[in-house]
N, CA, C and O atoms as a Tinker XYZ file with bonds, in Angstrom:
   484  protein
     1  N    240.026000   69.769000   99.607000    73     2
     2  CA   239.097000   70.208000  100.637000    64     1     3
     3  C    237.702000   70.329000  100.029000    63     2     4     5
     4  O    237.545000   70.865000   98.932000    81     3
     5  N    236.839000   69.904000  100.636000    73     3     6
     6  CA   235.392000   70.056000   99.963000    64     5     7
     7  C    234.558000   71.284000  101.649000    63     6     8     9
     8  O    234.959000   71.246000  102.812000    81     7
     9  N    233.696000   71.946000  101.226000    73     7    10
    10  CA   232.814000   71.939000  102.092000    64     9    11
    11  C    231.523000   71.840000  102.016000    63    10    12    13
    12  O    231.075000   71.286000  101.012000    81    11
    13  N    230.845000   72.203000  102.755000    73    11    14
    14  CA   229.370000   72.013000  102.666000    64    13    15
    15  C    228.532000   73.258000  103.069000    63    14    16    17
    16  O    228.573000   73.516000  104.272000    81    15
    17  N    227.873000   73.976000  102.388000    73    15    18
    18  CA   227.426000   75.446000  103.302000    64    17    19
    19  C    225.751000   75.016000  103.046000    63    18    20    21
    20  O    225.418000   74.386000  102.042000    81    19
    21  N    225.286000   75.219000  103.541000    73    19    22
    22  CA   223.724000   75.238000  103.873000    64    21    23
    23  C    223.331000   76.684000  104.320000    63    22    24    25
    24  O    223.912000   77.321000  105.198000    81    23
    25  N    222.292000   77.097000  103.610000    73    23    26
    26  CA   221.306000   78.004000  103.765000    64    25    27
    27  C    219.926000   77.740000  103.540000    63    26    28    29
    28  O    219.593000   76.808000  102.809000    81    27
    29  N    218.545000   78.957000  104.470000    73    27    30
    30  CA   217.652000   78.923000  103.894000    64    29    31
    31  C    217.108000   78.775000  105.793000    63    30    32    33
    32  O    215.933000   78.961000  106.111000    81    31
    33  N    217.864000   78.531000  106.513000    73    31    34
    34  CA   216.842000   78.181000  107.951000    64    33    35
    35  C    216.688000   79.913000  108.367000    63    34    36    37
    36  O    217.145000   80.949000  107.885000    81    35
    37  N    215.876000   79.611000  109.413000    73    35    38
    38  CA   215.174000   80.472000  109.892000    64    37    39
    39  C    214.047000   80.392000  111.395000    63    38    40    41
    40  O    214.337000   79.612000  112.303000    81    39
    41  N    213.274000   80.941000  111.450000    73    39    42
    42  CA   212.187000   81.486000  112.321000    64    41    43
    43  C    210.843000   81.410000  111.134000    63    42    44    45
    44  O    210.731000   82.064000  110.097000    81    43
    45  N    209.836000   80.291000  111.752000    73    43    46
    46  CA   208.571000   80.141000  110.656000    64    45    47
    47  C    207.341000   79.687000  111.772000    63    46    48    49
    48  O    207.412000   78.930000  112.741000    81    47
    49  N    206.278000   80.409000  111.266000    73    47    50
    50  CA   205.246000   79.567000  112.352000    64    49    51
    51  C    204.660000   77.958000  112.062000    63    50    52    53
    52  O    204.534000   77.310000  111.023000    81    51
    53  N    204.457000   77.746000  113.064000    73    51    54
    54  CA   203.562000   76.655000  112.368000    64    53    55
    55  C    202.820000   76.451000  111.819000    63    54    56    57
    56  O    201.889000   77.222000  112.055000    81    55
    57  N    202.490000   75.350000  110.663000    73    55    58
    58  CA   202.181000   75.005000  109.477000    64    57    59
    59  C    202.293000   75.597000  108.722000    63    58    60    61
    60  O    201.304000   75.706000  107.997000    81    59
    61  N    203.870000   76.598000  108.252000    73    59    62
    62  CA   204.470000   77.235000  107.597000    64    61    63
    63  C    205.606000   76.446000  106.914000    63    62    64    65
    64  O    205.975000   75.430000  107.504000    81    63
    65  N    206.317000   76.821000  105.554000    73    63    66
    66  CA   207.246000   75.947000  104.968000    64    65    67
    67  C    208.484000   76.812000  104.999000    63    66    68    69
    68  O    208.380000   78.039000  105.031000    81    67
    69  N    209.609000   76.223000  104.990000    73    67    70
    70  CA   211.095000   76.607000  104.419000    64    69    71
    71  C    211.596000   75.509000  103.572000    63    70    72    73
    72  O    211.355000   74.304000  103.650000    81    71
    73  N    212.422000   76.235000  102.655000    73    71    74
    74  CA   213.181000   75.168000  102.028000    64    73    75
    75  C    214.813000   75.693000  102.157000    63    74    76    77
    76  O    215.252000   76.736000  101.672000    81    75
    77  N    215.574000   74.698000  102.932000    73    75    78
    78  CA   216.912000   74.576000  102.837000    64    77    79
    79  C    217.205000   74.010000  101.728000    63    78    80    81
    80  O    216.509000   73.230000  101.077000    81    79
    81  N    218.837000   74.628000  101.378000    73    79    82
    82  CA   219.825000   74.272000  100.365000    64    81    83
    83  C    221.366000   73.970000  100.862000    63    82    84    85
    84  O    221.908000   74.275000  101.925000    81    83
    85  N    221.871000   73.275000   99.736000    73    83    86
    86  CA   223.379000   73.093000  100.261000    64    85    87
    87  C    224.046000   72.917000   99.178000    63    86    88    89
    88  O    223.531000   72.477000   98.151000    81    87
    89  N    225.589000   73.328000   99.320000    73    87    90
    90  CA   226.117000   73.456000   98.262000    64    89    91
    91  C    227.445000   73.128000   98.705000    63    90    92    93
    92  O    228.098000   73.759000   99.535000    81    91
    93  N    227.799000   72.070000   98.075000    73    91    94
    94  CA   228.883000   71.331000   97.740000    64    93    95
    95  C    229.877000   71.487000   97.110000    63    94    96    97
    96  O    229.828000   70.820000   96.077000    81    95
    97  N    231.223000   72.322000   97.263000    73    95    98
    98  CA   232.066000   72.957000   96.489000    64    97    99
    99  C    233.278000   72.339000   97.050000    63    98   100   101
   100  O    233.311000   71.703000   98.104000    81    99
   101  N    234.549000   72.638000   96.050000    73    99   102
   102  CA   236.008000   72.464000   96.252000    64   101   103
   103  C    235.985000   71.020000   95.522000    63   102   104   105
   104  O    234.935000   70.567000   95.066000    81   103
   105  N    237.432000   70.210000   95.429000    73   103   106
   106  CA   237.761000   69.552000   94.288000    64   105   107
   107  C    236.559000   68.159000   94.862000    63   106   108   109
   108  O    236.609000   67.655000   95.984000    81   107
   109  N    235.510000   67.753000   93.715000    73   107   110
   110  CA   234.782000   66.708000   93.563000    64   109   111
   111  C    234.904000   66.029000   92.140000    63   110   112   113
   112  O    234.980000   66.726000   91.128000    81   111
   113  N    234.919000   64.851000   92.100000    73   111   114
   114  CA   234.942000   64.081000   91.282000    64   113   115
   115  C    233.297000   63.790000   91.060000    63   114   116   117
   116  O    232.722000   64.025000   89.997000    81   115
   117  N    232.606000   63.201000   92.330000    73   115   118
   118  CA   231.135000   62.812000   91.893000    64   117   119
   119  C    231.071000   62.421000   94.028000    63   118   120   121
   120  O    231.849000   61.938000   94.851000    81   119
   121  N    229.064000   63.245000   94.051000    73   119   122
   122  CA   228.596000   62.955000   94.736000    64   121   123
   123  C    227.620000   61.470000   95.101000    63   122   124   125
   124  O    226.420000   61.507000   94.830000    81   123
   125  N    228.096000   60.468000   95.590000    73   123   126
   126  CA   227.778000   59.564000   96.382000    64   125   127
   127  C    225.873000   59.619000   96.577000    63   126   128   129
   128  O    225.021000   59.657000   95.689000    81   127
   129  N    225.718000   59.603000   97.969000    73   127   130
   130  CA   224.482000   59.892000   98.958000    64   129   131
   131  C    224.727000   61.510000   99.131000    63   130   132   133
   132  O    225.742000   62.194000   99.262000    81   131
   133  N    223.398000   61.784000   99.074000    73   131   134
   134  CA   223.565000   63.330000   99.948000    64   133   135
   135  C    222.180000   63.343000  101.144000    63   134   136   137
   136  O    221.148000   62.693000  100.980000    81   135
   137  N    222.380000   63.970000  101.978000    73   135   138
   138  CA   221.115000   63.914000  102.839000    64   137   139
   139  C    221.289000   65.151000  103.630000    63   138   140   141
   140  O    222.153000   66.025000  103.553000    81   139
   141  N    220.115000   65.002000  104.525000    73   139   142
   142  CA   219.627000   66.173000  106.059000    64   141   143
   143  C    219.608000   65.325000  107.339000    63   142   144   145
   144  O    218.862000   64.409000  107.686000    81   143
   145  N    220.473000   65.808000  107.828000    73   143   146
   146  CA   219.820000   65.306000  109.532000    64   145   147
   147  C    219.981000   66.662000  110.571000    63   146   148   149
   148  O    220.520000   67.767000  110.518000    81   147
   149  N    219.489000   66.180000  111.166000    73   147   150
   150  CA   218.632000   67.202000  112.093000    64   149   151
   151  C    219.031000   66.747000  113.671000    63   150   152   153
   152  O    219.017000   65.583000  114.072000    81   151
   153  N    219.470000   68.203000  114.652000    73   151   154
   154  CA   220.034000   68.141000  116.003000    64   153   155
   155  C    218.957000   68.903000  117.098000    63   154   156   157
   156  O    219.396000   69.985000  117.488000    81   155
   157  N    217.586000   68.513000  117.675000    73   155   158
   158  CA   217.086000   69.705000  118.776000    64   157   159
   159  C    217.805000   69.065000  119.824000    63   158   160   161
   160  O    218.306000   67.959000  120.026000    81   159
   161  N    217.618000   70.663000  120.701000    73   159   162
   162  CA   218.274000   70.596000  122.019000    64   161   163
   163  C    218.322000   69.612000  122.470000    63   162   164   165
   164  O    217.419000   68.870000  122.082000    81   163
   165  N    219.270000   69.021000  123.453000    73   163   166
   166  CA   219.247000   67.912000  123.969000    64   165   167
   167  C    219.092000   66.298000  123.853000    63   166   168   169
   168  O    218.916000   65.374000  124.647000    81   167
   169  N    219.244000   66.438000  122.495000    73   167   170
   170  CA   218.749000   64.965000  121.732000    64   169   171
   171  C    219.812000   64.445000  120.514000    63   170   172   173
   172  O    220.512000   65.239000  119.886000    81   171
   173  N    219.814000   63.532000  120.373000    73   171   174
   174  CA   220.808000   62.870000  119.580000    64   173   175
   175  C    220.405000   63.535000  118.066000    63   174   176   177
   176  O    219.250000   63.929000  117.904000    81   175
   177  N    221.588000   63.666000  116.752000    73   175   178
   178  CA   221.315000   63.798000  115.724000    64   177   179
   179  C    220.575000   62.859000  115.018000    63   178   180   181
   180  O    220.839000   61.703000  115.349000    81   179
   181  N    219.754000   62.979000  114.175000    73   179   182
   182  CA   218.764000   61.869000  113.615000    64   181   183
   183  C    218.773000   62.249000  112.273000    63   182   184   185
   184  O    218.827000   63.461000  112.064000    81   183
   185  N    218.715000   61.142000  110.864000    73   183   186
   186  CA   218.269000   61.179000  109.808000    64   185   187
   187  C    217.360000   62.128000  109.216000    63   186   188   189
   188  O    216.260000   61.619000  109.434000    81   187
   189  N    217.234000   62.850000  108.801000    73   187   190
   190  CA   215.773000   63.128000  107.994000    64   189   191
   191  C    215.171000   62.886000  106.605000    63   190   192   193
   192  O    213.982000   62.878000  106.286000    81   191
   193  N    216.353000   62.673000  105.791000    73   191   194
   194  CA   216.175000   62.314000  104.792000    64   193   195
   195  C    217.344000   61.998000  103.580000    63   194   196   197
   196  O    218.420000   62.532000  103.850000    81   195
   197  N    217.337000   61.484000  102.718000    73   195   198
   198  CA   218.580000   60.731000  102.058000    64   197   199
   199  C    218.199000   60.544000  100.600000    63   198   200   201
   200  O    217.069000   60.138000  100.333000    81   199
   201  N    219.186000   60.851000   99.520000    73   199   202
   202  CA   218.732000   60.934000   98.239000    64   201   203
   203  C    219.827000   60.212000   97.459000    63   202   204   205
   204  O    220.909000   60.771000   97.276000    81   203
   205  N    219.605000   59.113000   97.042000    73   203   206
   206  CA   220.849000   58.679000   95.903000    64   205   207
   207  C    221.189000   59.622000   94.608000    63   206   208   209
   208  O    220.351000   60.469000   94.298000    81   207
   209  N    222.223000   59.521000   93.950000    73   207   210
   210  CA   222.965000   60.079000   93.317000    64   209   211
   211  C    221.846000   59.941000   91.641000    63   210   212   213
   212  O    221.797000   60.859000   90.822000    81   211
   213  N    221.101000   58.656000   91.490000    73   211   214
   214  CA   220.010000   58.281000   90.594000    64   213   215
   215  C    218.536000   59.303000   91.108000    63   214   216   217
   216  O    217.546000   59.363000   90.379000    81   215
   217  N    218.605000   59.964000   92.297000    73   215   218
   218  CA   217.386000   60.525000   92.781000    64   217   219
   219  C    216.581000   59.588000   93.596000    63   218   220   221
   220  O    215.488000   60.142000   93.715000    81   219
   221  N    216.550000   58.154000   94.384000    73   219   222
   222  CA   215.934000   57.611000   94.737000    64   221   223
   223  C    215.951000   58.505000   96.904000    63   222   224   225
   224  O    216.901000   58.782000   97.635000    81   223
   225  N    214.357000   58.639000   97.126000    73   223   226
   226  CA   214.724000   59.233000   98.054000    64   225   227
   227  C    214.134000   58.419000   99.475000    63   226   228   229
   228  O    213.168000   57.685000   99.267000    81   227
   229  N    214.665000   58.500000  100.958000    73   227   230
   230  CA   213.906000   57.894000  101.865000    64   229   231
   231  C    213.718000   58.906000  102.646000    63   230   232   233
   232  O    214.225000   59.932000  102.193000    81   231
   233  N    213.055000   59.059000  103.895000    73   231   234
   234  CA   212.758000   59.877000  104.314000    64   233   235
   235  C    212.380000   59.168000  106.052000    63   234   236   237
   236  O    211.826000   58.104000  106.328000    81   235
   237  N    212.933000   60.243000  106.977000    73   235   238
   238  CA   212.333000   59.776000  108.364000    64   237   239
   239  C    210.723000   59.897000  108.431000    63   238   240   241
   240  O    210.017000   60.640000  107.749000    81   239
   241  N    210.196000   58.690000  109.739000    73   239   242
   242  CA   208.486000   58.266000  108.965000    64   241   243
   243  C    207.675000   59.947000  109.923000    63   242   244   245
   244  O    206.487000   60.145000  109.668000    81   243
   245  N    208.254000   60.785000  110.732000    73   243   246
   246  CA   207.603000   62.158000  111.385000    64   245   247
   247  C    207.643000   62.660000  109.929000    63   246   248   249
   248  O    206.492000   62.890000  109.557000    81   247
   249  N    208.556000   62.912000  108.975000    73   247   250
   250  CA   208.384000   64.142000  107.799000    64   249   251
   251  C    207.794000   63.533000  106.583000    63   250   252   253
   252  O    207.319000   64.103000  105.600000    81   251
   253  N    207.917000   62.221000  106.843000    73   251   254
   254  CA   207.101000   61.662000  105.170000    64   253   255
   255  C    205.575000   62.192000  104.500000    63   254   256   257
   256  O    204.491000   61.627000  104.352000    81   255
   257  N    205.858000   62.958000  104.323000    73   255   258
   258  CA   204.564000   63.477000  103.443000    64   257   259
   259  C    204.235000   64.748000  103.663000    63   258   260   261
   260  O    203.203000   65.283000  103.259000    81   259
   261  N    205.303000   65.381000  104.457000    73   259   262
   262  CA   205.889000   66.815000  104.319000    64   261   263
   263  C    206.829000   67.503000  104.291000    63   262   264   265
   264  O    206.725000   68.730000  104.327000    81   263
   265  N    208.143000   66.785000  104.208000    73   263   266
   266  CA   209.200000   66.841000  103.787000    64   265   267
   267  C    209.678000   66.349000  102.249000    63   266   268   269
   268  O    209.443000   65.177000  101.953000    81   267
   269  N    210.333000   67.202000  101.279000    73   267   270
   270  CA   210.972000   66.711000  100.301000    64   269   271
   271  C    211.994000   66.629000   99.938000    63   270   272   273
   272  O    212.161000   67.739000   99.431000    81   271
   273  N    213.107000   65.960000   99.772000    73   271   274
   274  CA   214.642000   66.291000   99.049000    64   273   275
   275  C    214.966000   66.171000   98.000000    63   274   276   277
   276  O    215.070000   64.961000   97.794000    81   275
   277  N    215.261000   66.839000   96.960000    73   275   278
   278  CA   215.633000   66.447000   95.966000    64   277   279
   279  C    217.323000   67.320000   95.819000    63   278   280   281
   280  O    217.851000   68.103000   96.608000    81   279
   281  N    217.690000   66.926000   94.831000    73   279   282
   282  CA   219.268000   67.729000   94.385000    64   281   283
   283  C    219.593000   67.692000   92.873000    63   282   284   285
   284  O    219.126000   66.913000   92.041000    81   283
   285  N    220.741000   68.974000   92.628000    73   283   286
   286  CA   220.750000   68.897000   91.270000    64   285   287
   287  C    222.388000   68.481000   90.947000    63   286   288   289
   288  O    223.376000   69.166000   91.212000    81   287
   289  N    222.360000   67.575000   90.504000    73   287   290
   290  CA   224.141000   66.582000   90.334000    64   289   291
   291  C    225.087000   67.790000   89.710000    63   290   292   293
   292  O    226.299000   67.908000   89.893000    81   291
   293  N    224.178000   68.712000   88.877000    73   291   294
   294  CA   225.134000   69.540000   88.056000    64   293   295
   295  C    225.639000   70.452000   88.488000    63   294   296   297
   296  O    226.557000   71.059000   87.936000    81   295
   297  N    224.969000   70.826000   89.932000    73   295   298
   298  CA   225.416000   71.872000   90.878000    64   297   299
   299  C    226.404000   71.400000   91.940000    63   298   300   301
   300  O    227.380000   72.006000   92.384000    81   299
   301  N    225.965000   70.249000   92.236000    73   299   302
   302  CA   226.339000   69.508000   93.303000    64   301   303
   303  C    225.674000   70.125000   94.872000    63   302   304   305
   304  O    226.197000   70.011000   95.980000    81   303
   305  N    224.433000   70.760000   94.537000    73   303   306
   306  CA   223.422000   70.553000   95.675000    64   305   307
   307  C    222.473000   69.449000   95.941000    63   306   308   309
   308  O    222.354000   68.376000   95.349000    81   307
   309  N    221.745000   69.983000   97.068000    73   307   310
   310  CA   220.461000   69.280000   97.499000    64   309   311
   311  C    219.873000   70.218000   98.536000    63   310   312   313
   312  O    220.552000   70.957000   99.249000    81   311
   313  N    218.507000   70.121000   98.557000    73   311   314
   314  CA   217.916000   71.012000   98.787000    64   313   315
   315  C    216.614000   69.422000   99.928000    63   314   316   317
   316  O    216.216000   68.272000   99.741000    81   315
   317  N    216.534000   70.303000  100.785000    73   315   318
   318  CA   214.999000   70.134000  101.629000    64   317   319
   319  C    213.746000   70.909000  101.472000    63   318   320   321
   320  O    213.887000   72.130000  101.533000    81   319
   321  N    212.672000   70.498000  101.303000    73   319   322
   322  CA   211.459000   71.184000  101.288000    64   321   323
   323  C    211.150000   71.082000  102.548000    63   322   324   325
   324  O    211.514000   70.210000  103.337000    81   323
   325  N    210.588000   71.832000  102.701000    73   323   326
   326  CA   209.950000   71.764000  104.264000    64   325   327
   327  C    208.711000   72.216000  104.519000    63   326   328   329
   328  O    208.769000   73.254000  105.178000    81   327
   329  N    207.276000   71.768000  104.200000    73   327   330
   330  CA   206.202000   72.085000  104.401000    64   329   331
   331  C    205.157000   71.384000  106.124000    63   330   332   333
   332  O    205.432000   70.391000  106.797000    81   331
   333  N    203.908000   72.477000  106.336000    73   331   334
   334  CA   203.417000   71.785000  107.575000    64   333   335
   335  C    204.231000   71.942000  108.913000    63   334   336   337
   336  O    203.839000   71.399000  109.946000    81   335
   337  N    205.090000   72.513000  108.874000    73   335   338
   338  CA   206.107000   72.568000  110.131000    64   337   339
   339  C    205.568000   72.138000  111.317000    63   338   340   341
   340  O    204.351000   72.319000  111.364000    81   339
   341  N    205.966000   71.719000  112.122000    73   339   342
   342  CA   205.651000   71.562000  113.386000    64   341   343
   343  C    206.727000   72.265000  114.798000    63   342   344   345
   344  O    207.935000   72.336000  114.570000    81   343
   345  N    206.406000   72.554000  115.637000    73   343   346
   346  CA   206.890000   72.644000  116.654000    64   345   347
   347  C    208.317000   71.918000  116.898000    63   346   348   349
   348  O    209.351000   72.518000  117.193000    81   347
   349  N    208.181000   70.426000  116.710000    73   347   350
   350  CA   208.950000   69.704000  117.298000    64   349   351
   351  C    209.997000   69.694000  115.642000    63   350   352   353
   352  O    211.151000   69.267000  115.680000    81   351
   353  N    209.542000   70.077000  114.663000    73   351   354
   354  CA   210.309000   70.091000  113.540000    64   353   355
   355  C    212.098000   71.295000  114.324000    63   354   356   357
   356  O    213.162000   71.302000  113.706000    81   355
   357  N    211.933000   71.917000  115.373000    73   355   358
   358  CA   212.721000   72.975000  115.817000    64   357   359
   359  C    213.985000   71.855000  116.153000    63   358   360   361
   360  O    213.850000   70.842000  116.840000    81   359
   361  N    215.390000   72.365000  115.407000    73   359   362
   362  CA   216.623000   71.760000  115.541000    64   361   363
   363  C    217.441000   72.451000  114.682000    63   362   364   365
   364  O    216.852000   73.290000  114.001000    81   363
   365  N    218.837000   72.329000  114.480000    73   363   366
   366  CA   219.456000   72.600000  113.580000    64   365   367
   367  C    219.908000   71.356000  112.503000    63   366   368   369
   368  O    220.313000   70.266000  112.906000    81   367
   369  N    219.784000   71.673000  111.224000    73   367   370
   370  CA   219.887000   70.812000  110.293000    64   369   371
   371  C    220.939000   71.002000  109.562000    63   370   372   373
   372  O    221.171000   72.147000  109.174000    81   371
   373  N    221.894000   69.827000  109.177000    73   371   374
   374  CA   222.824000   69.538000  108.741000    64   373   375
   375  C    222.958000   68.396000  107.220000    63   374   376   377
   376  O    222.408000   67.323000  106.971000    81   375
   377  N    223.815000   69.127000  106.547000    73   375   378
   378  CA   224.080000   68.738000  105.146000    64   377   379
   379  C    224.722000   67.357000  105.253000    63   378   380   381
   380  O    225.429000   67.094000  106.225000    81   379
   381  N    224.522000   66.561000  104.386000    73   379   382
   382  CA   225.587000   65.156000  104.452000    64   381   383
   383  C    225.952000   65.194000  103.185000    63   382   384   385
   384  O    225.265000   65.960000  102.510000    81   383
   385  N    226.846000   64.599000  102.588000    73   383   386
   386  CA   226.999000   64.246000  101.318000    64   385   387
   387  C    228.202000   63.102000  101.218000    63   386   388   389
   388  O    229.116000   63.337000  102.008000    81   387
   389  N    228.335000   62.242000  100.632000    73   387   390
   390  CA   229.576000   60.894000  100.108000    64   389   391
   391  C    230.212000   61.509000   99.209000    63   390   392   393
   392  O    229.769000   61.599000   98.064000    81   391
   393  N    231.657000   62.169000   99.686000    73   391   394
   394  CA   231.818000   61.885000   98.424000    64   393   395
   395  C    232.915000   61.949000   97.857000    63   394   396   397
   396  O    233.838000   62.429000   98.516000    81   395
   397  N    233.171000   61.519000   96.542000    73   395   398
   398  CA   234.469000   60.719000   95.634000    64   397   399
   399  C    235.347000   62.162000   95.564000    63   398   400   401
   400  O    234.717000   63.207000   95.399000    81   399
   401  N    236.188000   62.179000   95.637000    73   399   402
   402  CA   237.189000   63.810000   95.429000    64   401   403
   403  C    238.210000   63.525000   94.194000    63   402   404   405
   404  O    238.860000   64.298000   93.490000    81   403
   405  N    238.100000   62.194000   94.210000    73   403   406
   406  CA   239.225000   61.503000   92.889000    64   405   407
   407  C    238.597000   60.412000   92.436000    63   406   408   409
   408  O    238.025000   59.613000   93.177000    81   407
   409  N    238.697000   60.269000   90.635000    73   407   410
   410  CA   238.469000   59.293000   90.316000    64   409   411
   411  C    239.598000   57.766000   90.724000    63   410   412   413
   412  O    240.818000   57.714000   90.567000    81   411
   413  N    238.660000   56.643000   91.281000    73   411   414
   414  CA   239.094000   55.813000   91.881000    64   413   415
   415  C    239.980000   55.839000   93.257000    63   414   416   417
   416  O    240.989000   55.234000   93.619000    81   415
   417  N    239.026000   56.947000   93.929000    73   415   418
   418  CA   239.561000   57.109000   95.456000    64   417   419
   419  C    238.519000   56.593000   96.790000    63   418   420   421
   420  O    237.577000   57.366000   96.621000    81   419
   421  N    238.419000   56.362000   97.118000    73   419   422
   422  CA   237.002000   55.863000   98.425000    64   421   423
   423  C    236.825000   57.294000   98.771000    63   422   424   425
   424  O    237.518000   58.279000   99.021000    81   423
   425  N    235.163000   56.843000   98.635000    73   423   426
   426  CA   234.419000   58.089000   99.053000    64   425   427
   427  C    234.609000   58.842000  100.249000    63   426   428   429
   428  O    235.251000   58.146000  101.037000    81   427
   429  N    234.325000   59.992000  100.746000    73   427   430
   430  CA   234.499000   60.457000  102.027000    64   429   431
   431  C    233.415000   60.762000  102.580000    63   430   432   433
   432  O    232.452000   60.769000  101.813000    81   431
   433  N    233.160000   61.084000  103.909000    73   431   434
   434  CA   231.981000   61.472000  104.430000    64   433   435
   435  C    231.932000   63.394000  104.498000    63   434   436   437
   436  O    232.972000   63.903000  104.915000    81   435
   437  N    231.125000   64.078000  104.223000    73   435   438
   438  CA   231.612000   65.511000  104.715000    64   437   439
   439  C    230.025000   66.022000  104.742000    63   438   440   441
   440  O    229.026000   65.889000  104.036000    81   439
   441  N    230.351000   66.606000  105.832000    73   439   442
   442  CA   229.382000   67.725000  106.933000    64   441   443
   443  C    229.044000   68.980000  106.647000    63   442   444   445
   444  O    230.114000   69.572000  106.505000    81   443
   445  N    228.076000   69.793000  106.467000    73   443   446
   446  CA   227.724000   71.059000  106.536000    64   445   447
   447  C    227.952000   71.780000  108.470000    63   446   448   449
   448  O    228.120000   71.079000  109.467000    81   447
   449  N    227.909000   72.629000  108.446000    73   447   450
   450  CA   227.884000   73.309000  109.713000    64   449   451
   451  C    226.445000   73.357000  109.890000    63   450   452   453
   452  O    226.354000   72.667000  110.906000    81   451
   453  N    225.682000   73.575000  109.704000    73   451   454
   454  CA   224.041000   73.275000  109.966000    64   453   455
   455  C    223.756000   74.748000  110.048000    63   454   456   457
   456  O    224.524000   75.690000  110.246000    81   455
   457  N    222.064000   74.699000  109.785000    73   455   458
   458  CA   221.317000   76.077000  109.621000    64   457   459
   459  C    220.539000   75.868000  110.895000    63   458   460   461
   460  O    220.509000   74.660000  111.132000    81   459
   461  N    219.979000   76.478000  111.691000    73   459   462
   462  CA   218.975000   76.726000  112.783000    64   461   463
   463  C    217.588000   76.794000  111.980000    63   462   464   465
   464  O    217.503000   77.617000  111.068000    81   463
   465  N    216.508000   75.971000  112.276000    73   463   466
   466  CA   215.363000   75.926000  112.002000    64   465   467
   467  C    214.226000   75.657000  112.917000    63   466   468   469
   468  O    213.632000   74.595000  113.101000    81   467
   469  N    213.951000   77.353000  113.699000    73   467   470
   470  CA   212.599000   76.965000  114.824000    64   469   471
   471  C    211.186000   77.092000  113.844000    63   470   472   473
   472  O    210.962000   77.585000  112.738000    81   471
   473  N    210.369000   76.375000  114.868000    73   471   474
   474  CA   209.101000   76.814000  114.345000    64   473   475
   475  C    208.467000   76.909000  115.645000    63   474   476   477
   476  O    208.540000   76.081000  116.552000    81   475
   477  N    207.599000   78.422000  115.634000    73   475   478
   478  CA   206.902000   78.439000  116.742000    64   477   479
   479  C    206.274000   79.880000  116.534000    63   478   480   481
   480  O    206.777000   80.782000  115.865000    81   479
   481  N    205.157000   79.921000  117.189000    73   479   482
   482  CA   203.787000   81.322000  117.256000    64   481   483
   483  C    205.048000   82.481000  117.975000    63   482   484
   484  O    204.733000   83.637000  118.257000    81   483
């Protein structure tokens, strides 16, 4: 069993920062991809950002250049920066991660339960 717990959301005004975390526990061999995507009301889940296992990162083009992800392999987190907030930044955000549970097993996909992150006056 692996899970995924995410912390760090909240209530922030605008052009205020948070930084979410996530933490990746129970039997892992090695993390894959890890990423954030993000759910507001009424709207499909969307990407926000994606980090290879080497650190190479992409990012959806609304947060590029105020959003950051990085992660630490030895923890088996990853973390979001979140600077500049906006309004429409308001959704709940969710952990992704790939990953191997056995050496020479196909990777799995596994989910965080997501943190709530508004921004608003």
């Amino acid at each position: 069993q692996v899970q995924l717990v995410e912390s760090g959301g909240g209530l922030v005004q605008p052009g205020g920062s948070l930084r979410l975390s996530c933490a990746a526990t129970g039997t892992i061999f090695s993390i894959n991809g890890m990423g954030w995507y993000r759910q507001a009301p009424g709207k499909e889940r969307e990407l926000v950002a994606t980090i290879t296992s080497g650190g190479s990162a992409d990012y959806e083009a609304s947060v590029q250049g105020r959003f950051t992800i990085s992660r630490d392999n030895a923890k088996n987190q990853v973390y979001l920066q979140m600077n500049s907030l906006k309004p429409e930044d308001t959704a709940a955000y969710y952990c992704y991660a790939r990953v191997v549970r056995y050496k020479w097993r196909p990777a799995m996909d596994c989910w965080g339960e997501g943190t709530l992150v508004t921004v608003s006056s």
